Amino acid sequence: MEQGEEDEVVRGQRWYEGLLGHPIVSRHQFYPRRDDEPLPPHFALAVPTTYSLAGAPVPHDSKEKGEEPTLPSLSCYYYRSPNKHPNKKTVVHFHGNGELVSSYVRAPAVEGIPSLYGCLREMGVDVLFVEYRGYGSSGGEVHMVAMLDDVSAVLNTLAVPAGDVVVFGRSMGSVFTIEATARFPDLCGIIVESGLSDLYPFMVRHMTPADLLGLEEEKHDVVRASLRTACDRVLALDRKWQPYRGNVLLLHCEDDQALPPSEANTNYERAWACWREEGQPVATAPPDDALQQVAERHGTHEPEARVSDEVTEAVVVADDAADGGQRRVMKRKVLFCAGGHQYIWPMNWPRYRDEVARFLGHCGHQVADDFDATATAPPRKPLDSHARATHKKNGCLLA
């Protein structure tokens, strides 16, 4: 690529936008499906997107000439817990490829094991399940660059201070979770389940020579460099970890055939990058009884077989707490000995649940004494202009 061509706009797109959003690439990258059954109105949250192609009208669903272009809306599910504790946290969840929000919110308990959604409700957190464009009932079509930008749209619409938000991504959702750390480095914590450290191998492993040839033959002036270069330009997950100084929980299976545990190992090392560059001491955390306390609170105990789960944890003491004091930042990696890419939750029950509960507690989440998980929280009122300005001034997640 010659000097000056990096951000050249051709047919409304920069070269990397066109390549990463190309139908052939998207076909091997995403597995969207629709959901005709609408979400319950009380929990539905429509997130307006903001992404538009440079130099071109905003993307829209209409094919008719003369119609005004409209930005697609994301059909998300927002559960507001009746927990009234001021330290309540909000979990923003990005699901895996081929999954839907409804896969989580409509999932029943199986053989006594509740769904992830059911457990999060019992923990007293607010939960926002994000539906990608082109998936479920969301508008638009899949497009990697647009979907990365949708991360900002989601968190800005949520209007919750970054310090009260934990972003949770599974499999492909880890890409958007790591994107959130780059865009909102003050997030309280992130949870990555069966995550990726590099999207490029995942994108090309099922592409045939004919697919790659098709990209070359189209010659629509946006294929200016290799897919590898495009990924490095837009999806540099290693670079996106760097500004994040918050808490991290990595959950992976040792026998994950889709994404090997080396992905989690790489992400764990990257999670400490900014601290090591600044010369901060990073120490392996001594064993504590926090996990056992969580298990006892839920009436469960760790089976003896679980000692084979591989756990790596380290902490650093930072002098940048909001109140001017110190905070204890935790990075924890758990490689489960049971299950695989698709069955990490049920095969590692209740250890998985206890890990999430412990992590949320470390992030400062608390439950009020009168909390009743079966109660219904009142609908949240929209913020008026004065409230929005106040939130923005205080560093909240508002555009």
mmCIF file of C-alpha atoms in Angstrom:
data_model
loop_
_atom_site.group_PDB
_atom_site.id
_atom_site.type_symbol
_atom_site.label_atom_id
_atom_site.label_comp_id
_atom_site.label_asym_id
_atom_site.label_seq_id
_atom_site.Cartn_x
_atom_site.Cartn_y
_atom_site.Cartn_z
ATOM 1 C CA MET A 1 0.000 0.000 0.000
ATOM 2 C CA GLU A 2 1.397 3.376 -0.990
ATOM 3 C CA GLN A 3 1.668 6.343 1.333
ATOM 4 C CA GLY A 4 -1.626 8.185 1.632
ATOM 5 C CA GLU A 5 -3.783 5.246 0.587
ATOM 6 C CA GLU A 6 -4.402 3.922 4.093
ATOM 7 C CA ASP A 7 -7.559 5.961 4.658
ATOM 8 C CA GLU A 8 -8.515 6.476 1.033
ATOM 9 C CA VAL A 9 -12.279 6.217 0.589
ATOM 10 C CA VAL A 10 -13.520 4.162 -2.351
ATOM 11 C CA ARG A 11 -17.239 3.653 -2.922
ATOM 12 C CA GLY A 12 -17.999 4.993 0.527
ATOM 13 C CA GLN A 13 -15.621 2.706 2.388
ATOM 14 C CA ARG A 14 -12.022 2.651 3.481
ATOM 15 C CA TRP A 15 -10.252 -0.380 2.049
ATOM 16 C CA TYR A 16 -10.246 -2.300 5.322
ATOM 17 C CA GLU A 17 -13.941 -1.593 5.927
ATOM 18 C CA GLY A 18 -14.798 -2.952 2.519
ATOM 19 C CA LEU A 19 -12.665 -6.051 2.915
ATOM 20 C CA LEU A 20 -13.792 -6.988 6.424
ATOM 21 C CA GLY A 21 -17.411 -6.305 5.499
ATOM 22 C CA HIS A 22 -17.229 -8.150 2.172
ATOM 23 C CA PRO A 23 -20.012 -10.776 1.828
ATOM 24 C CA ILE A 24 -17.503 -13.579 1.235
ATOM 25 C CA VAL A 25 -15.577 -12.690 4.392
ATOM 26 C CA SER A 26 -18.745 -12.170 6.439
ATOM 27 C CA ARG A 27 -20.141 -15.515 5.298
ATOM 28 C CA HIS A 28 -17.207 -17.328 6.904
ATOM 29 C CA GLN A 29 -17.020 -15.029 9.892
ATOM 30 C CA PHE A 30 -20.617 -14.871 11.137
ATOM 31 C CA TYR A 31 -23.498 -17.332 11.352
ATOM 32 C CA PRO A 32 -26.518 -15.077 11.869
ATOM 33 C CA ARG A 33 -30.049 -16.340 12.229
ATOM 34 C CA ARG A 34 -33.345 -14.628 12.831
ATOM 35 C CA ASP A 35 -35.761 -14.864 15.724
ATOM 36 C CA ASP A 36 -39.373 -14.165 14.810
ATOM 37 C CA GLU A 37 -40.604 -14.226 18.399
ATOM 38 C CA PRO A 38 -40.275 -10.719 19.885
ATOM 39 C CA LEU A 39 -38.709 -10.136 23.269
ATOM 40 C CA PRO A 40 -41.091 -9.319 26.141
ATOM 41 C CA PRO A 41 -41.872 -5.573 25.877
ATOM 42 C CA HIS A 42 -40.986 -4.936 29.526
ATOM 43 C CA PHE A 43 -37.413 -6.109 28.874
ATOM 44 C CA ALA A 44 -36.895 -4.928 25.289
ATOM 45 C CA LEU A 45 -34.335 -2.179 24.690
ATOM 46 C CA ALA A 46 -33.861 -0.836 21.178
ATOM 47 C CA VAL A 47 -30.314 0.478 20.736
ATOM 48 C CA PRO A 48 -29.930 2.990 17.878
ATOM 49 C CA THR A 49 -26.676 2.476 15.998
ATOM 50 C CA THR A 50 -24.409 5.282 14.824
ATOM 51 C CA TYR A 51 -22.064 3.655 12.319
ATOM 52 C CA SER A 52 -22.052 4.973 8.753
ATOM 53 C CA LEU A 53 -19.695 4.309 5.892
ATOM 54 C CA ALA A 54 -17.288 7.205 5.332
ATOM 55 C CA GLY A 55 -18.323 9.386 2.431
ATOM 56 C CA ALA A 56 -21.567 7.513 1.822
ATOM 57 C CA PRO A 57 -25.129 7.444 3.131
ATOM 58 C CA VAL A 58 -25.583 5.541 6.350
ATOM 59 C CA PRO A 59 -26.244 1.817 5.882
ATOM 60 C CA HIS A 60 -29.904 0.894 5.909
ATOM 61 C CA ASP A 61 -32.254 -1.954 5.145
ATOM 62 C CA SER A 62 -34.286 -0.283 2.412
ATOM 63 C CA LYS A 63 -33.629 -1.201 -1.217
ATOM 64 C CA GLU A 64 -36.077 1.298 -2.678
ATOM 65 C CA LYS A 65 -34.795 4.419 -4.396
ATOM 66 C CA GLY A 66 -35.769 7.718 -2.904
ATOM 67 C CA GLU A 67 -36.277 6.373 0.595
ATOM 68 C CA GLU A 68 -34.431 8.090 3.410
ATOM 69 C CA PRO A 69 -31.623 5.899 4.769
ATOM 70 C CA THR A 70 -32.162 4.762 8.345
ATOM 71 C CA LEU A 71 -29.697 3.346 10.826
ATOM 72 C CA PRO A 72 -30.524 -0.180 11.994
ATOM 73 C CA SER A 73 -31.617 -0.700 15.578
ATOM 74 C CA LEU A 74 -30.331 -3.486 17.831
ATOM 75 C CA SER A 75 -33.002 -5.524 19.602
ATOM 76 C CA CYS A 76 -31.508 -6.056 23.066
ATOM 77 C CA TYR A 77 -32.860 -7.513 26.295
ATOM 78 C CA TYR A 78 -32.476 -5.431 29.443
ATOM 79 C CA TYR A 79 -33.269 -6.892 32.853
ATOM 80 C CA ARG A 80 -33.237 -4.426 35.750
ATOM 81 C CA SER A 81 -32.792 -6.136 39.078
ATOM 82 C CA PRO A 82 -34.928 -5.171 42.085
ATOM 83 C CA ASN A 83 -31.663 -5.105 44.071
ATOM 84 C CA LYS A 84 -31.514 -1.579 45.488
ATOM 85 C CA HIS A 85 -27.948 -1.604 46.789
ATOM 86 C CA PRO A 86 -26.012 1.485 45.564
ATOM 87 C CA ASN A 87 -23.057 -0.749 44.617
ATOM 88 C CA LYS A 88 -25.096 -2.911 42.252
ATOM 89 C CA LYS A 89 -23.272 -3.687 38.999
ATOM 90 C CA THR A 90 -24.564 -4.053 35.444
ATOM 91 C CA VAL A 91 -23.452 -6.958 33.241
ATOM 92 C CA VAL A 92 -23.411 -6.352 29.467
ATOM 93 C CA HIS A 93 -23.334 -9.687 27.624
ATOM 94 C CA PHE A 94 -22.131 -10.337 24.044
ATOM 95 C CA HIS A 95 -23.101 -13.855 22.962
ATOM 96 C CA GLY A 96 -21.247 -16.312 20.755
ATOM 97 C CA ASN A 97 -21.440 -16.880 17.021
ATOM 98 C CA GLY A 98 -24.601 -18.653 15.892
ATOM 99 C CA GLU A 99 -26.314 -17.886 19.208
ATOM 100 C CA LEU A 100 -29.118 -15.437 19.930
ATOM 101 C CA VAL A 101 -30.143 -13.367 22.922
ATOM 102 C CA SER A 102 -33.189 -15.611 23.174
ATOM 103 C CA SER A 103 -30.826 -18.587 23.572
ATOM 104 C CA TYR A 104 -30.028 -17.121 26.993
ATOM 105 C CA VAL A 105 -33.198 -15.415 28.187
ATOM 106 C CA ARG A 106 -35.485 -18.325 27.231
ATOM 107 C CA ALA A 107 -33.131 -21.106 28.294
ATOM 108 C CA PRO A 108 -34.770 -23.371 30.895
ATOM 109 C CA ALA A 109 -33.038 -25.034 33.807
ATOM 110 C CA VAL A 110 -31.686 -28.448 32.791
ATOM 111 C CA GLU A 111 -31.361 -31.258 35.335
ATOM 112 C CA GLY A 112 -31.344 -28.777 38.171
ATOM 113 C CA ILE A 113 -28.760 -26.490 36.559
ATOM 114 C CA PRO A 114 -30.210 -22.993 35.983
ATOM 115 C CA SER A 115 -29.348 -20.891 32.975
ATOM 116 C CA LEU A 116 -26.649 -18.211 33.068
ATOM 117 C CA TYR A 117 -29.400 -15.598 32.921
ATOM 118 C CA GLY A 118 -31.179 -17.182 35.880
ATOM 119 C CA CYS A 119 -27.978 -17.146 37.922
ATOM 120 C CA LEU A 120 -27.227 -13.516 37.094
ATOM 121 C CA ARG A 121 -30.724 -12.596 38.235
ATOM 122 C CA GLU A 122 -30.131 -14.402 41.521
ATOM 123 C CA MET A 123 -26.876 -12.474 41.945
ATOM 124 C CA GLY A 124 -28.802 -9.192 41.860
ATOM 125 C CA VAL A 125 -27.119 -7.551 38.864
ATOM 126 C CA ASP A 126 -28.759 -5.663 36.033
ATOM 127 C CA VAL A 127 -28.201 -7.559 32.770
ATOM 128 C CA LEU A 128 -28.142 -6.302 29.186
ATOM 129 C CA PHE A 129 -28.007 -9.048 26.547
ATOM 130 C CA VAL A 130 -26.828 -7.509 23.273
ATOM 131 C CA GLU A 131 -28.209 -8.722 19.949
ATOM 132 C CA TYR A 132 -25.888 -8.081 17.005
ATOM 133 C CA ARG A 133 -27.022 -6.409 13.804
ATOM 134 C CA GLY A 134 -28.295 -9.072 11.426
ATOM 135 C CA TYR A 135 -29.093 -11.438 14.312
ATOM 136 C CA GLY A 136 -32.396 -12.140 16.061
ATOM 137 C CA SER A 137 -34.780 -9.216 15.657
ATOM 138 C CA SER A 138 -32.052 -6.609 15.130
ATOM 139 C CA GLY A 139 -31.955 -4.652 11.907
ATOM 140 C CA GLY A 140 -29.145 -4.359 9.397
ATOM 141 C CA GLU A 141 -26.713 -6.955 8.151
ATOM 142 C CA VAL A 142 -23.522 -8.354 9.643
ATOM 143 C CA HIS A 143 -20.479 -6.166 9.027
ATOM 144 C CA MET A 144 -17.472 -6.454 11.335
ATOM 145 C CA VAL A 145 -16.458 -2.790 11.372
ATOM 146 C CA ALA A 146 -20.038 -1.666 11.979
ATOM 147 C CA MET A 147 -20.462 -4.226 14.753
ATOM 148 C CA LEU A 148 -17.333 -2.991 16.506
ATOM 149 C CA ASP A 149 -18.790 0.500 16.440
ATOM 150 C CA ASP A 150 -22.059 -0.845 17.828
ATOM 151 C CA VAL A 151 -20.194 -1.536 21.090
ATOM 152 C CA SER A 152 -20.109 2.212 21.731
ATOM 153 C CA ALA A 153 -23.769 2.572 20.769
ATOM 154 C CA VAL A 154 -24.761 -0.097 23.279
ATOM 155 C CA LEU A 155 -22.781 1.269 26.219
ATOM 156 C CA ASN A 156 -23.741 4.864 25.495
ATOM 157 C CA THR A 157 -27.428 3.956 25.331
ATOM 158 C CA LEU A 158 -27.122 2.085 28.618
ATOM 159 C CA ALA A 159 -26.076 5.313 30.380
ATOM 160 C CA VAL A 160 -24.439 3.605 33.364
ATOM 161 C CA PRO A 161 -21.096 4.796 34.805
ATOM 162 C CA ALA A 162 -18.183 2.743 33.480
ATOM 163 C CA GLY A 163 -17.135 1.853 37.005
ATOM 164 C CA ASP A 164 -20.434 0.042 37.503
ATOM 165 C CA VAL A 165 -20.276 -2.051 34.320
ATOM 166 C CA VAL A 166 -18.857 -5.540 33.766
ATOM 167 C CA VAL A 167 -18.725 -6.611 30.106
ATOM 168 C CA PHE A 168 -19.083 -10.348 29.478
ATOM 169 C CA GLY A 169 -18.249 -11.938 26.114
ATOM 170 C CA ARG A 170 -18.473 -15.546 24.995
ATOM 171 C CA SER A 171 -16.499 -16.933 22.014
ATOM 172 C CA MET A 172 -16.994 -14.415 19.175
ATOM 173 C CA GLY A 173 -18.444 -12.062 21.785
ATOM 174 C CA SER A 174 -14.949 -11.785 23.269
ATOM 175 C CA VAL A 175 -13.956 -9.643 20.262
ATOM 176 C CA PHE A 176 -16.559 -7.055 21.231
ATOM 177 C CA THR A 177 -15.693 -7.337 24.915
ATOM 178 C CA ILE A 178 -12.035 -6.568 24.226
ATOM 179 C CA GLU A 179 -13.178 -3.746 21.923
ATOM 180 C CA ALA A 180 -15.070 -2.326 24.902
ATOM 181 C CA THR A 181 -11.875 -2.199 26.977
ATOM 182 C CA ALA A 182 -10.247 -0.034 24.311
ATOM 183 C CA ARG A 183 -13.212 2.316 23.985
ATOM 184 C CA PHE A 184 -14.126 2.410 27.684
ATOM 185 C CA PRO A 185 -10.938 1.689 29.682
ATOM 186 C CA ASP A 186 -12.631 2.635 32.965
ATOM 187 C CA LEU A 187 -14.889 -0.422 32.893
ATOM 188 C CA CYS A 188 -15.038 -2.104 36.288
ATOM 189 C CA GLY A 189 -14.339 -5.565 34.895
ATOM 190 C CA ILE A 190 -14.588 -7.934 31.950
ATOM 191 C CA ILE A 191 -15.346 -11.645 31.712
ATOM 192 C CA VAL A 192 -14.157 -13.587 28.662
ATOM 193 C CA GLU A 193 -15.532 -17.094 28.156
ATOM 194 C CA SER A 194 -13.887 -19.301 25.508
ATOM 195 C CA GLY A 195 -12.428 -16.180 23.910
ATOM 196 C CA LEU A 196 -10.160 -15.412 20.977
ATOM 197 C CA SER A 197 -6.761 -13.761 20.962
ATOM 198 C CA ASP A 198 -6.534 -13.379 17.169
ATOM 199 C CA LEU A 199 -9.498 -13.297 14.793
ATOM 200 C CA TYR A 200 -7.559 -13.861 11.577
ATOM 201 C CA PRO A 201 -7.116 -17.672 11.834
ATOM 202 C CA PHE A 202 -10.787 -17.999 12.731
ATOM 203 C CA MET A 203 -11.800 -15.966 9.685
ATOM 204 C CA VAL A 204 -9.762 -17.874 7.116
ATOM 205 C CA ARG A 205 -9.733 -21.461 8.370
ATOM 206 C CA HIS A 206 -12.947 -22.359 6.510
ATOM 207 C CA MET A 207 -12.288 -20.204 3.449
ATOM 208 C CA THR A 208 -11.558 -22.175 0.290
ATOM 209 C CA PRO A 209 -9.120 -21.113 -2.436
ATOM 210 C CA ALA A 210 -12.182 -20.283 -4.533
ATOM 211 C CA ASP A 211 -13.380 -17.872 -1.849
ATOM 212 C CA LEU A 212 -10.044 -16.085 -1.729
ATOM 213 C CA LEU A 213 -9.902 -16.070 -5.514
ATOM 214 C CA GLY A 214 -13.333 -14.495 -5.575
ATOM 215 C CA LEU A 215 -12.069 -11.643 -3.459
ATOM 216 C CA GLU A 216 -9.237 -11.014 -5.899
ATOM 217 C CA GLU A 217 -11.356 -11.291 -9.021
ATOM 218 C CA GLU A 218 -13.999 -8.830 -7.942
ATOM 219 C CA LYS A 219 -11.515 -5.948 -8.180
ATOM 220 C CA HIS A 220 -13.888 -3.427 -6.600
ATOM 221 C CA ASP A 221 -10.988 -1.258 -5.463
ATOM 222 C CA VAL A 222 -11.213 -2.012 -1.760
ATOM 223 C CA VAL A 223 -9.084 -5.148 -1.754
ATOM 224 C CA ARG A 224 -5.805 -3.240 -1.384
ATOM 225 C CA ALA A 225 -4.055 -5.535 1.036
ATOM 226 C CA SER A 226 -4.278 -8.965 2.544
ATOM 227 C CA LEU A 227 -6.919 -9.963 5.035
ATOM 228 C CA ARG A 228 -4.127 -10.276 7.582
ATOM 229 C CA THR A 229 -3.259 -6.606 7.162
ATOM 230 C CA ALA A 230 -6.914 -5.625 7.438
ATOM 231 C CA CYS A 231 -7.234 -7.564 10.689
ATOM 232 C CA ASP A 232 -4.120 -5.890 12.066
ATOM 233 C CA ARG A 233 -5.539 -2.509 11.101
ATOM 234 C CA VAL A 234 -8.975 -2.959 12.689
ATOM 235 C CA LEU A 235 -8.949 -6.032 14.925
ATOM 236 C CA ALA A 236 -5.601 -5.790 16.694
ATOM 237 C CA LEU A 237 -6.778 -7.453 19.894
ATOM 238 C CA ASP A 238 -3.298 -7.288 21.413
ATOM 239 C CA ARG A 239 -3.247 -3.513 21.016
ATOM 240 C CA LYS A 240 -6.774 -3.096 22.374
ATOM 241 C CA TRP A 241 -5.872 -4.664 25.706
ATOM 242 C CA GLN A 242 -3.222 -2.027 26.411
ATOM 243 C CA PRO A 243 -5.266 0.853 27.871
ATOM 244 C CA TYR A 244 -7.325 -1.366 30.164
ATOM 245 C CA ARG A 245 -6.411 -1.380 33.859
ATOM 246 C CA GLY A 246 -9.469 -3.108 35.311
ATOM 247 C CA ASN A 247 -10.361 -6.569 36.579
ATOM 248 C CA VAL A 248 -10.336 -9.579 34.237
ATOM 249 C CA LEU A 249 -11.785 -13.092 34.516
ATOM 250 C CA LEU A 250 -10.903 -15.581 31.751
ATOM 251 C CA LEU A 251 -12.884 -18.841 31.606
ATOM 252 C CA HIS A 252 -11.847 -21.586 29.185
ATOM 253 C CA CYS A 253 -11.928 -25.374 28.820
ATOM 254 C CA GLU A 254 -8.756 -27.412 28.480
ATOM 255 C CA ASP A 255 -10.472 -29.575 25.850
ATOM 256 C CA ASP A 256 -11.879 -26.732 23.738
ATOM 257 C CA GLN A 257 -11.583 -28.037 20.169
ATOM 258 C CA ALA A 258 -12.781 -24.812 18.542
ATOM 259 C CA LEU A 259 -10.509 -22.373 20.384
ATOM 260 C CA PRO A 260 -7.598 -24.001 22.247
ATOM 261 C CA PRO A 261 -6.672 -22.859 25.765
ATOM 262 C CA SER A 262 -3.618 -21.118 24.313
ATOM 263 C CA GLU A 263 -6.075 -18.341 23.367
ATOM 264 C CA ALA A 264 -6.828 -17.777 27.055
ATOM 265 C CA ASN A 265 -3.132 -17.952 27.933
ATOM 266 C CA THR A 266 -2.357 -15.243 25.381
ATOM 267 C CA ASN A 267 -5.180 -13.021 26.604
ATOM 268 C CA TYR A 268 -3.998 -13.454 30.188
ATOM 269 C CA GLU A 269 -0.521 -12.202 29.305
ATOM 270 C CA ARG A 270 -1.970 -9.269 27.379
ATOM 271 C CA ALA A 271 -4.200 -8.318 30.285
ATOM 272 C CA TRP A 272 -1.069 -7.396 32.256
ATOM 273 C CA ALA A 273 0.666 -5.532 29.428
ATOM 274 C CA CYS A 274 -0.003 -1.977 30.614
ATOM 275 C CA TRP A 275 1.111 -2.780 34.163
ATOM 276 C CA ARG A 276 4.372 -4.387 33.103
ATOM 277 C CA GLU A 277 5.177 -1.514 30.748
ATOM 278 C CA GLU A 278 4.770 0.908 33.644
ATOM 279 C CA GLY A 279 6.984 -1.194 35.894
ATOM 280 C CA GLN A 280 4.169 -2.022 38.301
ATOM 281 C CA PRO A 281 4.815 -5.091 40.470
ATOM 282 C CA VAL A 282 2.613 -8.023 39.481
ATOM 283 C CA ALA A 283 2.392 -10.764 42.087
ATOM 284 C CA THR A 284 0.721 -14.146 42.046
ATOM 285 C CA ALA A 285 -2.186 -13.932 44.437
ATOM 286 C CA PRO A 286 -2.117 -16.141 47.532
ATOM 287 C CA PRO A 287 -5.000 -18.598 47.910
ATOM 288 C CA ASP A 288 -8.045 -17.123 49.593
ATOM 289 C CA ASP A 289 -11.332 -18.496 50.832
ATOM 290 C CA ALA A 290 -13.523 -16.159 48.758
ATOM 291 C CA LEU A 291 -14.548 -18.862 46.284
ATOM 292 C CA GLN A 292 -15.406 -21.311 49.061
ATOM 293 C CA GLN A 293 -17.443 -18.611 50.798
ATOM 294 C CA VAL A 294 -19.424 -18.068 47.597
ATOM 295 C CA ALA A 295 -20.018 -21.819 47.258
ATOM 296 C CA GLU A 296 -21.217 -22.089 50.842
ATOM 297 C CA ARG A 297 -23.523 -19.103 50.403
ATOM 298 C CA HIS A 298 -25.165 -20.864 47.457
ATOM 299 C CA GLY A 299 -25.297 -24.158 49.327
ATOM 300 C CA THR A 300 -22.757 -25.906 47.122
ATOM 301 C CA HIS A 301 -19.328 -27.376 47.732
ATOM 302 C CA GLU A 302 -16.403 -27.929 45.430
ATOM 303 C CA PRO A 303 -16.199 -31.577 44.272
ATOM 304 C CA GLU A 304 -12.809 -33.200 44.865
ATOM 305 C CA ALA A 305 -12.374 -33.706 41.114
ATOM 306 C CA ARG A 306 -12.275 -29.955 40.633
ATOM 307 C CA VAL A 307 -8.740 -29.736 41.989
ATOM 308 C CA SER A 308 -7.601 -30.533 38.436
ATOM 309 C CA ASP A 309 -8.979 -27.224 37.157
ATOM 310 C CA GLU A 310 -6.004 -24.997 36.388
ATOM 311 C CA VAL A 311 -6.272 -21.580 38.020
ATOM 312 C CA THR A 312 -3.849 -18.706 37.517
ATOM 313 C CA GLU A 313 -4.389 -15.457 39.350
ATOM 314 C CA ALA A 314 -2.303 -12.371 39.956
ATOM 315 C CA VAL A 315 -2.995 -8.988 41.498
ATOM 316 C CA VAL A 316 -1.540 -5.524 41.470
ATOM 317 C CA VAL A 317 -2.166 -2.713 43.934
ATOM 318 C CA ALA A 318 -2.853 0.538 42.101
ATOM 319 C CA ASP A 319 -2.896 4.031 43.579
ATOM 320 C CA ASP A 320 -5.568 5.324 41.194
ATOM 321 C CA ALA A 321 -8.830 4.532 42.979
ATOM 322 C CA ALA A 322 -11.669 7.000 42.439
ATOM 323 C CA ASP A 323 -11.510 8.085 46.081
ATOM 324 C CA GLY A 324 -7.784 8.769 45.849
ATOM 325 C CA GLY A 325 -6.829 5.584 47.642
ATOM 326 C CA GLN A 326 -5.672 2.192 46.461
ATOM 327 C CA ARG A 327 -7.493 -0.540 44.599
ATOM 328 C CA ARG A 328 -6.683 -4.221 44.189
ATOM 329 C CA VAL A 329 -6.830 -5.208 40.518
ATOM 330 C CA MET A 330 -7.322 -8.896 39.804
ATOM 331 C CA LYS A 331 -6.624 -10.894 36.646
ATOM 332 C CA ARG A 332 -7.783 -14.501 36.941
ATOM 333 C CA LYS A 333 -7.695 -17.361 34.434
ATOM 334 C CA VAL A 334 -9.552 -20.635 34.961
ATOM 335 C CA LEU A 335 -9.008 -23.614 32.636
ATOM 336 C CA PHE A 336 -11.774 -26.099 33.387
ATOM 337 C CA CYS A 337 -10.966 -29.792 33.099
ATOM 338 C CA ALA A 338 -14.501 -30.700 31.984
ATOM 339 C CA GLY A 339 -16.566 -29.723 28.960
ATOM 340 C CA GLY A 340 -15.643 -28.076 25.695
ATOM 341 C CA HIS A 341 -16.450 -24.999 23.669
ATOM 342 C CA GLN A 342 -20.221 -25.513 23.739
ATOM 343 C CA TYR A 343 -20.738 -27.001 27.203
ATOM 344 C CA ILE A 344 -18.549 -24.991 29.527
ATOM 345 C CA TRP A 345 -21.466 -23.773 31.679
ATOM 346 C CA PRO A 346 -23.383 -26.996 32.471
ATOM 347 C CA MET A 347 -20.299 -29.228 32.607
ATOM 348 C CA ASN A 348 -18.631 -27.003 35.199
ATOM 349 C CA TRP A 349 -21.597 -26.254 37.394
ATOM 350 C CA PRO A 350 -21.488 -24.953 40.109
ATOM 351 C CA ARG A 351 -17.816 -23.916 39.898
ATOM 352 C CA TYR A 352 -18.498 -21.651 36.910
ATOM 353 C CA ARG A 353 -21.314 -19.855 38.733
ATOM 354 C CA ASP A 354 -19.175 -19.409 41.826
ATOM 355 C CA GLU A 355 -16.291 -17.976 39.782
ATOM 356 C CA VAL A 356 -18.600 -15.363 38.254
ATOM 357 C CA ALA A 357 -20.150 -14.500 41.624
ATOM 358 C CA ARG A 358 -16.729 -14.140 43.249
ATOM 359 C CA PHE A 359 -15.513 -11.921 40.417
ATOM 360 C CA LEU A 360 -18.550 -9.643 40.621
ATOM 361 C CA GLY A 361 -17.948 -9.342 44.348
ATOM 362 C CA HIS A 362 -14.333 -8.363 43.725
ATOM 363 C CA CYS A 363 -15.616 -5.698 41.314
ATOM 364 C CA GLY A 364 -17.602 -4.238 44.201
ATOM 365 C CA HIS A 365 -21.048 -5.677 43.484
ATOM 366 C CA GLN A 366 -23.248 -5.931 46.555
ATOM 367 C CA VAL A 367 -26.786 -7.044 47.290
ATOM 368 C CA ALA A 368 -29.221 -5.207 49.556
ATOM 369 C CA ASP A 369 -30.443 -7.013 52.680
ATOM 370 C CA ASP A 370 -34.036 -6.962 51.423
ATOM 371 C CA PHE A 371 -33.175 -8.187 47.912
ATOM 372 C CA ASP A 372 -35.765 -10.571 46.469
ATOM 373 C CA ALA A 373 -34.700 -12.123 43.159
ATOM 374 C CA THR A 374 -38.315 -13.006 42.334
ATOM 375 C CA ALA A 375 -39.525 -9.410 42.541
ATOM 376 C CA THR A 376 -39.867 -7.169 39.499
ATOM 377 C CA ALA A 377 -38.022 -3.890 39.255
ATOM 378 C CA PRO A 378 -39.986 -0.862 38.027
ATOM 379 C CA PRO A 379 -39.291 0.257 34.443
ATOM 380 C CA ARG A 380 -36.357 2.597 34.206
ATOM 381 C CA LYS A 381 -37.268 6.161 33.316
ATOM 382 C CA PRO A 382 -35.383 7.737 30.397
ATOM 383 C CA LEU A 383 -32.852 10.396 31.312
ATOM 384 C CA ASP A 384 -33.819 13.991 30.625
ATOM 385 C CA SER A 385 -31.329 16.392 29.021
ATOM 386 C CA HIS A 386 -30.106 17.700 32.379
ATOM 387 C CA ALA A 387 -29.498 14.204 33.734
ATOM 388 C CA ARG A 388 -27.674 13.169 30.578
ATOM 389 C CA ALA A 389 -25.407 16.226 30.817
ATOM 390 C CA THR A 390 -24.681 15.423 34.469
ATOM 391 C CA HIS A 391 -23.827 11.805 33.658
ATOM 392 C CA LYS A 392 -21.532 12.885 30.846
ATOM 393 C CA LYS A 393 -19.762 15.392 33.079
ATOM 394 C CA ASN A 394 -19.172 12.671 35.665
ATOM 395 C CA GLY A 395 -17.522 10.375 33.138
ATOM 396 C CA CYS A 396 -20.452 8.045 32.527
ATOM 397 C CA LEU A 397 -21.064 6.018 29.406
ATOM 398 C CA LEU A 398 -22.783 8.707 27.400
ATOM 399 C CA ALA A 399 -21.911 10.126 24.010
#
